[in-house]
CSV table of C-alpha atoms in Angstrom, one decimal:
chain,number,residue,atom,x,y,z
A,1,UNK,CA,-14.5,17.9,20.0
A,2,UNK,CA,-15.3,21.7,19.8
A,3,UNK,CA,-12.4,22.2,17.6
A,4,UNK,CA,-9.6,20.8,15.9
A,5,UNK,CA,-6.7,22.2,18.2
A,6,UNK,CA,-5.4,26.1,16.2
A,7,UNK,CA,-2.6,25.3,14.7
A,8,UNK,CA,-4.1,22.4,12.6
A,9,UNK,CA,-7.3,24.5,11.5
A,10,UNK,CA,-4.5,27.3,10.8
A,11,UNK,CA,-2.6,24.7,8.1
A,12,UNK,CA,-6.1,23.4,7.3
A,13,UNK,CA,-7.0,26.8,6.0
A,14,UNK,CA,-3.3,27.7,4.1
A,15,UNK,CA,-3.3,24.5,2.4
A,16,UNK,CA,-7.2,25.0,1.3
A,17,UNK,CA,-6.1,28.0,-0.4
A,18,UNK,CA,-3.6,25.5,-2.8
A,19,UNK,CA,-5.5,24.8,-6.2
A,20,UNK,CA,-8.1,21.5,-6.4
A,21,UNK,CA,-7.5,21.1,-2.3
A,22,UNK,CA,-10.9,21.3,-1.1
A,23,UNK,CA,-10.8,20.8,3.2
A,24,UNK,CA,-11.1,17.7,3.3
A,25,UNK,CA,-8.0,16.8,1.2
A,26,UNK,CA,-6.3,19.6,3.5
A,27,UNK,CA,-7.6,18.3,6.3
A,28,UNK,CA,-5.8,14.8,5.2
A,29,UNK,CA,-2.7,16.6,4.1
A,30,UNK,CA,-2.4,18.3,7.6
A,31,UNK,CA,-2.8,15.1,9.6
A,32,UNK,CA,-0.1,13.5,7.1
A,33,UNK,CA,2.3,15.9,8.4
A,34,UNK,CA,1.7,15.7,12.3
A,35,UNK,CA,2.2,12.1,11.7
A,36,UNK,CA,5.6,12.5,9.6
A,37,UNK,CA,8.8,13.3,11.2
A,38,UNK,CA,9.5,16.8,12.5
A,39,UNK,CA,12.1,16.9,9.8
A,40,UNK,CA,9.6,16.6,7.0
A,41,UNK,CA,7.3,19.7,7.8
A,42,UNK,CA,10.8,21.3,8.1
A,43,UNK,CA,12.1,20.7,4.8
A,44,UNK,CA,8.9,21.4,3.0
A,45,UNK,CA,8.4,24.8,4.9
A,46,UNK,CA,12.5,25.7,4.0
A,47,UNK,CA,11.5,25.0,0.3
A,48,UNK,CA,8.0,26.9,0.1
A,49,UNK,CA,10.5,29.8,1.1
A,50,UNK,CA,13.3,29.5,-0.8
A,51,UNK,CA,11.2,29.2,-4.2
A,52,UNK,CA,10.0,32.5,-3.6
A,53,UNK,CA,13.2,34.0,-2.3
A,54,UNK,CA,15.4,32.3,-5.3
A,55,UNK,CA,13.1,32.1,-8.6
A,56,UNK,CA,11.8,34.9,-10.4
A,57,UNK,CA,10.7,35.4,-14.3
A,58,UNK,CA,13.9,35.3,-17.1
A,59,UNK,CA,14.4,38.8,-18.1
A,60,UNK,CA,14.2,38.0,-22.1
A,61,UNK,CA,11.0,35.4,-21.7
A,62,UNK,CA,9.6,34.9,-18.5
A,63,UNK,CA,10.0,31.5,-17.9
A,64,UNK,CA,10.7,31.0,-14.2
A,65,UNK,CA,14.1,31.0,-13.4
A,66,UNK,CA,16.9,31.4,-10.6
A,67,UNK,CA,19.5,32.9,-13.0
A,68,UNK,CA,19.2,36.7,-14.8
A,69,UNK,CA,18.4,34.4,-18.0
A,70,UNK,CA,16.4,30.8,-18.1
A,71,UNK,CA,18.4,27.8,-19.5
A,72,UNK,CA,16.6,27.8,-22.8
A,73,UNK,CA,17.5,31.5,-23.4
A,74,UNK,CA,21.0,30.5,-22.5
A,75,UNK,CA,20.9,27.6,-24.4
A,76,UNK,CA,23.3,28.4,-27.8
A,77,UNK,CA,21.3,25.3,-29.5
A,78,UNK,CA,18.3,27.1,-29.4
A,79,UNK,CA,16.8,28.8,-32.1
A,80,UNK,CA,15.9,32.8,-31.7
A,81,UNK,CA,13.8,33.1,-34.5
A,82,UNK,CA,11.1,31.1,-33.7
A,83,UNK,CA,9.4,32.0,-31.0
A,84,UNK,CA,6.7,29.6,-29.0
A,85,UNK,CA,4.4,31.8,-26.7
A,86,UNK,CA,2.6,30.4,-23.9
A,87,UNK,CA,0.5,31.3,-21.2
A,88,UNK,CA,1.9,29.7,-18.4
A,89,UNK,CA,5.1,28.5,-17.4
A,90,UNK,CA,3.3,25.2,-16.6
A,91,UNK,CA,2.4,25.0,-20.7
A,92,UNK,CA,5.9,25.7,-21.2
A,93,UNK,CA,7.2,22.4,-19.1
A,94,UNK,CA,4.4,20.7,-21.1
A,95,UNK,CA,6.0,21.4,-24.7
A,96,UNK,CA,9.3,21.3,-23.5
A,97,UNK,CA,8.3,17.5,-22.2
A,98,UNK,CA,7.7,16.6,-26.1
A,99,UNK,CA,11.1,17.8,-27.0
A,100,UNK,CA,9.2,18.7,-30.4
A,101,UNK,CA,10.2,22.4,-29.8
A,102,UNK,CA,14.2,23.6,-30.3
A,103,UNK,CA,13.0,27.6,-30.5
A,104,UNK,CA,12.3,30.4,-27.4
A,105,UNK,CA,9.6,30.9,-25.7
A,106,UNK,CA,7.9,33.7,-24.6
A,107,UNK,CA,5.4,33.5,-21.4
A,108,UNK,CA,2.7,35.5,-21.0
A,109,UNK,CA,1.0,36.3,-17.8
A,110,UNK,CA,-2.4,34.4,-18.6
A,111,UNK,CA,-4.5,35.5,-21.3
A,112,UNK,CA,-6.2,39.0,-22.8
A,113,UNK,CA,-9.7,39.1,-20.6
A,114,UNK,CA,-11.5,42.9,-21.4
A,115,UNK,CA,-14.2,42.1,-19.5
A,116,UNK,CA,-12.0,41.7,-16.3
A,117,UNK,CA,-10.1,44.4,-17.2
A,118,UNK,CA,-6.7,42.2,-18.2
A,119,UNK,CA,-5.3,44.1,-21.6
A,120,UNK,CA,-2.3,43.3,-23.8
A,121,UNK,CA,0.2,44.9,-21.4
A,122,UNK,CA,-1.4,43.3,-18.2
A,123,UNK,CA,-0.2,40.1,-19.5
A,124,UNK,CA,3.1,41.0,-20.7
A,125,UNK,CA,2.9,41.2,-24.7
A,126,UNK,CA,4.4,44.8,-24.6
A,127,UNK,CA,7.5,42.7,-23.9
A,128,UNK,CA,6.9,40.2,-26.7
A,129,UNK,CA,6.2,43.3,-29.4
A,130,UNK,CA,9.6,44.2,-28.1
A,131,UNK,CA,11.6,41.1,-29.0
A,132,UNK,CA,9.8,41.1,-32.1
A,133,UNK,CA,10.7,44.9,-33.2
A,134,UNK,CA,14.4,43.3,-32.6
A,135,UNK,CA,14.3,42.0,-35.9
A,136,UNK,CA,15.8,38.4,-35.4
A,137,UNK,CA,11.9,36.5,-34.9
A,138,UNK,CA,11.1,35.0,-38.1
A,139,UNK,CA,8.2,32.7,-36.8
A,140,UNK,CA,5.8,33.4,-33.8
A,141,UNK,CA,4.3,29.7,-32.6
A,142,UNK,CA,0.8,30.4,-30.4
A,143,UNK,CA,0.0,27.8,-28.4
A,144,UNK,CA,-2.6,29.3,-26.2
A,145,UNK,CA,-5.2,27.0,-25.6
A,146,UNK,CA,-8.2,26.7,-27.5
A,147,UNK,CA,-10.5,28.1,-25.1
A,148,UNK,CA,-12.4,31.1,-25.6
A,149,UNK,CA,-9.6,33.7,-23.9
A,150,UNK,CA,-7.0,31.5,-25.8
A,151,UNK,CA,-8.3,32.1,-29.1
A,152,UNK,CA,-9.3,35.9,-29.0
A,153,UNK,CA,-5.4,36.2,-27.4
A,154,UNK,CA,-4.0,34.0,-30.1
A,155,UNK,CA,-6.3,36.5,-32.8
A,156,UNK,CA,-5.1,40.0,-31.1
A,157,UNK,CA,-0.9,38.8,-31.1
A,158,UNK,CA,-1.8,37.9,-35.0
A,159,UNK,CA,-3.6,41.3,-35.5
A,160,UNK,CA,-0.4,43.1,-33.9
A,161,UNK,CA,2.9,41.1,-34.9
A,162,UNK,CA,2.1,39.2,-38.2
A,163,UNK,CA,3.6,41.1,-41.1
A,164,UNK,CA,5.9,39.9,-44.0
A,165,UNK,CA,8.9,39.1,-42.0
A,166,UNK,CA,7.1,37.4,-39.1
A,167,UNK,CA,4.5,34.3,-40.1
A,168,UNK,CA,2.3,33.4,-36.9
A,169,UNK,CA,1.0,30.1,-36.3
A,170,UNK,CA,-1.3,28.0,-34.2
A,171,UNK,CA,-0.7,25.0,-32.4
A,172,UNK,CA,-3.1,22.3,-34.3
A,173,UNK,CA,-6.6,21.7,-32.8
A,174,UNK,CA,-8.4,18.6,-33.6
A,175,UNK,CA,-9.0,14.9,-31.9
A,176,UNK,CA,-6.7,14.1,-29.3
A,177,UNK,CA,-4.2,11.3,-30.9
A,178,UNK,CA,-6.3,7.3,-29.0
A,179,UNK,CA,-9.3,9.1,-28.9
A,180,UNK,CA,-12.5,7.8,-30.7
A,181,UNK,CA,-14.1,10.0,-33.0
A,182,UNK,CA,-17.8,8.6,-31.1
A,183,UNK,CA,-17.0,10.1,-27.9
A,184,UNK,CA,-15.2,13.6,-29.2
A,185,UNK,CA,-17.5,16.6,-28.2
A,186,UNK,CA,-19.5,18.3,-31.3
A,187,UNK,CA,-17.3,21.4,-31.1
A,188,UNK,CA,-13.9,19.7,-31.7
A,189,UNK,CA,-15.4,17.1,-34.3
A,190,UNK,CA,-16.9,20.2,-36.1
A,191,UNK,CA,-13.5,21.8,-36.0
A,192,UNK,CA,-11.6,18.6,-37.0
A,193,UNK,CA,-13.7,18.3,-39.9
A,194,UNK,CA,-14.0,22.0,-41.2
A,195,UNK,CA,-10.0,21.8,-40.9
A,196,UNK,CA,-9.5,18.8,-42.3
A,197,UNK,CA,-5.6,18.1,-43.3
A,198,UNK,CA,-4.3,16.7,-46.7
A,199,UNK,CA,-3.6,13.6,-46.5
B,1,UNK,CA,14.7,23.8,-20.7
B,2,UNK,CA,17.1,21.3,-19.2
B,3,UNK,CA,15.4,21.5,-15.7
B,4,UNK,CA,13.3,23.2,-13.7
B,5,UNK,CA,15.0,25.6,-12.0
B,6,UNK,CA,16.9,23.9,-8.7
B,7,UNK,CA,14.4,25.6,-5.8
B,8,UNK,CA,11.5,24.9,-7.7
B,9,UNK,CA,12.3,20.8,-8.2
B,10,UNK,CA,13.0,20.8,-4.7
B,11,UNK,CA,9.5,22.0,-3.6
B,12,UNK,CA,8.0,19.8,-6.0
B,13,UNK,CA,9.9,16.9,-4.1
B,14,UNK,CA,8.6,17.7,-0.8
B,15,UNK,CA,5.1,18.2,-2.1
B,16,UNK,CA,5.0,15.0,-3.9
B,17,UNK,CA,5.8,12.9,-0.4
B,18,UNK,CA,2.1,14.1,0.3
B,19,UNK,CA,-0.3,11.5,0.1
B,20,UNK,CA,-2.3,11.5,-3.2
B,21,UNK,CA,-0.4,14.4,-4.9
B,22,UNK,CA,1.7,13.0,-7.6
B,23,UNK,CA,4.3,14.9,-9.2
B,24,UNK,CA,1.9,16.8,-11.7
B,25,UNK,CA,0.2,18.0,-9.1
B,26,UNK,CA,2.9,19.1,-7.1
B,27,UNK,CA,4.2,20.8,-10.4
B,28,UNK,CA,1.0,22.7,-10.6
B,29,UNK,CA,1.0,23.6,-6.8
B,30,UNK,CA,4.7,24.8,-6.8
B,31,UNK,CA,3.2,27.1,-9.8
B,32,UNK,CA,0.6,28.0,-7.8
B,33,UNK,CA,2.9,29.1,-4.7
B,34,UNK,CA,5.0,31.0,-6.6
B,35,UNK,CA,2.3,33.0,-8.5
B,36,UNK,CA,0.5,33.5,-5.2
B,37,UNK,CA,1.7,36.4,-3.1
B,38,UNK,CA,5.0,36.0,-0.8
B,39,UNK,CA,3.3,36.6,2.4
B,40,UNK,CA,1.5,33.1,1.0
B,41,UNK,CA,4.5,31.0,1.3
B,42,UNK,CA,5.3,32.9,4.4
B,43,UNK,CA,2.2,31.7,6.3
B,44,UNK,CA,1.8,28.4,4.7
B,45,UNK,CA,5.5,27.9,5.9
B,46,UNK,CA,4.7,29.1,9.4
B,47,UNK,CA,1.7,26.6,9.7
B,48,UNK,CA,3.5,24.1,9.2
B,49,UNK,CA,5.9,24.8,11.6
B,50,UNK,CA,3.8,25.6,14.0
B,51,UNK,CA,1.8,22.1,13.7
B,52,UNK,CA,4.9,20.2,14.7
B,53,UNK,CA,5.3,22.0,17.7
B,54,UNK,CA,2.1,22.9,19.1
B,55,UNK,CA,0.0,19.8,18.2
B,56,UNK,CA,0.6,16.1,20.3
B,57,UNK,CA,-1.5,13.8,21.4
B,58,UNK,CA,-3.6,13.8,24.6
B,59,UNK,CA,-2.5,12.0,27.3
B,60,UNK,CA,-5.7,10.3,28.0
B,61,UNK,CA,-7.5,9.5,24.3
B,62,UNK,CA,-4.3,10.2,22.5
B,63,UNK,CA,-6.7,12.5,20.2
B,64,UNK,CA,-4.6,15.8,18.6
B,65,UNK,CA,-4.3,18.7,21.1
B,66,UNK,CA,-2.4,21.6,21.8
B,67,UNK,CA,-3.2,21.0,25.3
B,68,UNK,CA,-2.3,18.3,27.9
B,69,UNK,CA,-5.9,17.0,27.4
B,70,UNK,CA,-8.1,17.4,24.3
B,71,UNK,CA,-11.0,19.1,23.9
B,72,UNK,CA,-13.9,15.8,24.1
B,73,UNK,CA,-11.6,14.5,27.9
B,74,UNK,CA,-11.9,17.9,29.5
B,75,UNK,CA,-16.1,18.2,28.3
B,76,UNK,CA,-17.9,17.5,31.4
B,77,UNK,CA,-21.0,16.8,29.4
B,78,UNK,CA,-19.4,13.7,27.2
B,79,UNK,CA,-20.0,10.0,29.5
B,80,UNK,CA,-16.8,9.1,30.0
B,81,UNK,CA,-18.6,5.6,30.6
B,82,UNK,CA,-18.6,4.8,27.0
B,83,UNK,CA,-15.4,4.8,24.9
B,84,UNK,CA,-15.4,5.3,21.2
B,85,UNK,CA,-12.1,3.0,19.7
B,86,UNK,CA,-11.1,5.1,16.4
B,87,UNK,CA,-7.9,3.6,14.3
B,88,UNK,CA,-6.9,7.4,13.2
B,89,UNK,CA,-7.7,11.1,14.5
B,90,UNK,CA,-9.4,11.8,11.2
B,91,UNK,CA,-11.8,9.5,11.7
B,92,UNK,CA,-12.8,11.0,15.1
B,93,UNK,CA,-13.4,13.9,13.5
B,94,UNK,CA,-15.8,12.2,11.2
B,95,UNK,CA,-17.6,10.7,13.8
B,96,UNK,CA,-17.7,14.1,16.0
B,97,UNK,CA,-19.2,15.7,12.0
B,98,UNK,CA,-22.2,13.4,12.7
B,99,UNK,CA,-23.0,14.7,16.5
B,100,UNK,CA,-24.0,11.5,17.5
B,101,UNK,CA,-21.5,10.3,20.0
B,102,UNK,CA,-22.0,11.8,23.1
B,103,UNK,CA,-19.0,9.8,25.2
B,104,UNK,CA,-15.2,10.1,24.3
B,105,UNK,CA,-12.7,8.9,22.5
B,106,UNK,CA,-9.3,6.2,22.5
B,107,UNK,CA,-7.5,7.0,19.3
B,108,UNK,CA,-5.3,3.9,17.8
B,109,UNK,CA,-2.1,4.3,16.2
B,110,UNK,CA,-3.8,2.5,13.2
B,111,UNK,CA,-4.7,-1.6,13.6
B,112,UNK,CA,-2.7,-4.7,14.5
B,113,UNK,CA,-1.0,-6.0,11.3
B,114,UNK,CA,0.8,-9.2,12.9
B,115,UNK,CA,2.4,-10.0,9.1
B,116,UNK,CA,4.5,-6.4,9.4
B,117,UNK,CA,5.2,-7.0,13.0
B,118,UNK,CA,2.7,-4.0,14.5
B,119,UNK,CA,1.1,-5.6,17.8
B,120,UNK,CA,-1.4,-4.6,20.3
B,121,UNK,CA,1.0,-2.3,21.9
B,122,UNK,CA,3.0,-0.7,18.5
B,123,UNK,CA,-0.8,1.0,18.2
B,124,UNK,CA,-1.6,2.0,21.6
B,125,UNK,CA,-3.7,-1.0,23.2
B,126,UNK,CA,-2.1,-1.2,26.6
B,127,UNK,CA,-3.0,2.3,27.0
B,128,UNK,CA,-6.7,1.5,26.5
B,129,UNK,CA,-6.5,-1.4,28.4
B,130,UNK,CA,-5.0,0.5,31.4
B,131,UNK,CA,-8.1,3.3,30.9
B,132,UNK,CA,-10.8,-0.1,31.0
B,133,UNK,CA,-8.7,-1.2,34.1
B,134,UNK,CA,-10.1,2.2,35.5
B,135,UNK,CA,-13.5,0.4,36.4
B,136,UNK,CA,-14.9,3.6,35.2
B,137,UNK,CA,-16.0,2.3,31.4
B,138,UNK,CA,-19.5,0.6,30.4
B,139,UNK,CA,-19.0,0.2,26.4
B,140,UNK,CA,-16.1,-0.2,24.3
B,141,UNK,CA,-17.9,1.1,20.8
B,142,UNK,CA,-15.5,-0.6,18.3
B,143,UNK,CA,-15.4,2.3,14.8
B,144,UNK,CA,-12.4,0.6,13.1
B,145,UNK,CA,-13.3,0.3,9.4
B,146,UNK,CA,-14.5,-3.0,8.3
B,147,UNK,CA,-11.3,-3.9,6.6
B,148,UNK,CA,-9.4,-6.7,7.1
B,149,UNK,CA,-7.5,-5.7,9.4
B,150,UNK,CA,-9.9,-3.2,10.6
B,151,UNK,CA,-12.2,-6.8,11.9
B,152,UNK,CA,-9.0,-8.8,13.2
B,153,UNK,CA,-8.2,-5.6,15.1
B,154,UNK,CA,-11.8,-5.3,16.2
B,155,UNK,CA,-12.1,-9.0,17.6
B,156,UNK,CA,-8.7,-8.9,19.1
B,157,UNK,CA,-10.1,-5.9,21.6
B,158,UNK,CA,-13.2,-7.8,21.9
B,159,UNK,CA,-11.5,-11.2,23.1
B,160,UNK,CA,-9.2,-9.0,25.9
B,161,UNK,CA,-11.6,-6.5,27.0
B,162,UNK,CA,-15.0,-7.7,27.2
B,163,UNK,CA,-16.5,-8.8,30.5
B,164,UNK,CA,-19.4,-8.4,32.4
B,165,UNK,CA,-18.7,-4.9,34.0
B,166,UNK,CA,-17.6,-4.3,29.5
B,167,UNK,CA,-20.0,-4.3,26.7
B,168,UNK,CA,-18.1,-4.2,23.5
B,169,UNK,CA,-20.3,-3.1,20.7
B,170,UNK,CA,-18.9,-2.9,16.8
B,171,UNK,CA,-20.5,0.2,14.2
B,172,UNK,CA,-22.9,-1.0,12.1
B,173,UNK,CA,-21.8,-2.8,8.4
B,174,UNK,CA,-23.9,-2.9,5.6
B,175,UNK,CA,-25.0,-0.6,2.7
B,176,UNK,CA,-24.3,2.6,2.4
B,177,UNK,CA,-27.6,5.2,2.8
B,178,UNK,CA,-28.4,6.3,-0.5
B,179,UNK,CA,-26.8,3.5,-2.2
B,180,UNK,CA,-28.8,1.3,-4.4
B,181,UNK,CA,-29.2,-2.6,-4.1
B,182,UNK,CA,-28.2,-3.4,-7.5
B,183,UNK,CA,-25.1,-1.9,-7.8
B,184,UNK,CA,-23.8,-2.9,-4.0
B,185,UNK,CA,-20.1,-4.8,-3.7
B,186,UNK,CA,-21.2,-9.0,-3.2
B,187,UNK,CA,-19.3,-8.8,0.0
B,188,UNK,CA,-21.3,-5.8,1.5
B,189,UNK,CA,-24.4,-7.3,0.2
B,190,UNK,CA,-24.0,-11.2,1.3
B,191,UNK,CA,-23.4,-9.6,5.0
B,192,UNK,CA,-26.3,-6.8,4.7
B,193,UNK,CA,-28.9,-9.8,4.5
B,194,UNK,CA,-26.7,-12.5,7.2
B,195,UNK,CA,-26.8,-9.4,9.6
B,196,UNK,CA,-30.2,-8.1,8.6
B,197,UNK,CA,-31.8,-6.1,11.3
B,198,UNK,CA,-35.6,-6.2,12.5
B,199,UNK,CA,-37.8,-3.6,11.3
């Protein structure tokens, strides 16, 4: 075989491009759907479309959405002054999946990277310095995560917006809850130690 | 947020019916599509299109072509004497990878599972039977894994087509290149030593 016939290297190559699909997965993926009915290639080429065409970020936070606002923006139950800011909308299904969380959100475009040349504004905390100058936000939650972009983010949105009407907090970092203390890596033991709670 | 928006669950759906991508990972891909440009989905939509209607299989090996006959039945330097039996198209790409096969191809529609009612003919049998028939073939090279139904599907060809004008041969089982004594499955091993070659 000199080559796979075009049109399959031509998927091959589009779905490589996905996240965590190496060829070979794509290659597996594409040979799923020549085997699958004509209707499914169909139906999943109509939707890749129509999420671009119908979803777009929610004016106030944005969280992905196919309205002007999201549904927790909308959502009368939800508490405006506490706001839980995130750096995906991924992380944002995530929390909303513990249904420990009854504030807004507000979703950044990734995290603060100087060296790359990503500043405040590239990822969309102009917008959050807004909401905040509103006056309403008594609480800013940051749940970026505790990676090295994640915590200088989390320290510059402190630097900025903490003041005596808005208190900013951190998700907690420690041991994952069924973890064992043996196999927990130095860093997060250190941490879990040097910010021990009271118990 | 009480769902996702609607276009967004949707593509998740279709992605999920992909073999070994579970919701999560369709959540993340969907994320991924919609950060990604829009000329993105375009062509990743296109492809897949495209696939369904350019890509059947050849009418002699019933490899993947967009032609009436693939690429390995229309090379005049492959023996057509000697007949590599594959159970998938994926795994004659494999075996192509390795450049060791020099003759062609007769691609299964997967193996003979009597129990769920798929005979000889549900996966393409009397097709190869009707190429043997030809008087042209000298070896039937049996590459169906070494699965249960991989062997019954094996010895079923063996018992129809071998004859004196038809060699039928089987890939080799045994341990893995690489793989280490000690830590190979009983099954594996027990037949590596019955089938043990001489050196």
């Amino acid at each position: 075989m000199k080559a796979w016939p075009r049109a399959v290297t031509e998927l091959v190559n589009q779905l490589s491009r996905l996240p965590g699909i190496g060829e070979k997965t794509a290659g597996r993926l594409a040979l799923h759907v020549l085997d699958a009915p004509a209707d499914y290639a169909e139906a999943l080429s109509r939707a890749l479309l129509r999420v671009k065409q119908e979803v777009h970020p929610c004016r106030t936070c944005s969280a992905l959405t196919d309205q002007e606002l999201c549904s927790v923006c909308t959502d009368p139950d939800r508490d405006r002054g506490v706001i839980c800011v995130v750096q995906s909308f991924g992380d944002l299904i995530a929390i909303e999946r513990t249904a420990e969380f009854r504030g807004v959100y507000h979703v950044l475009r990734g995290l603060i990277r100087p060296l790359d040349g990503v500043g405040p504004e590239s990822i969309g905390l102009d917008q959050l310095e807004r909401r905040v100058a509103g006056g309403e936000v008594r609480e800013l939650i940051l749940a970026m995560s505790p990676s090295v972009d994640g915590e200088a983010t989390a320290m510059y949105i402190r630097q900025r917006l903490a003041s005596d009407q808005v208190l900013v907090s951190r998700i907690a970092r420690g041991l994952p809850l069924g973890s064992e203390v043996e196999y927990a890596d130095r860093a997060t033991l250190g941490r879990a130690i040097s910010a021990r709670e009271r118990f």
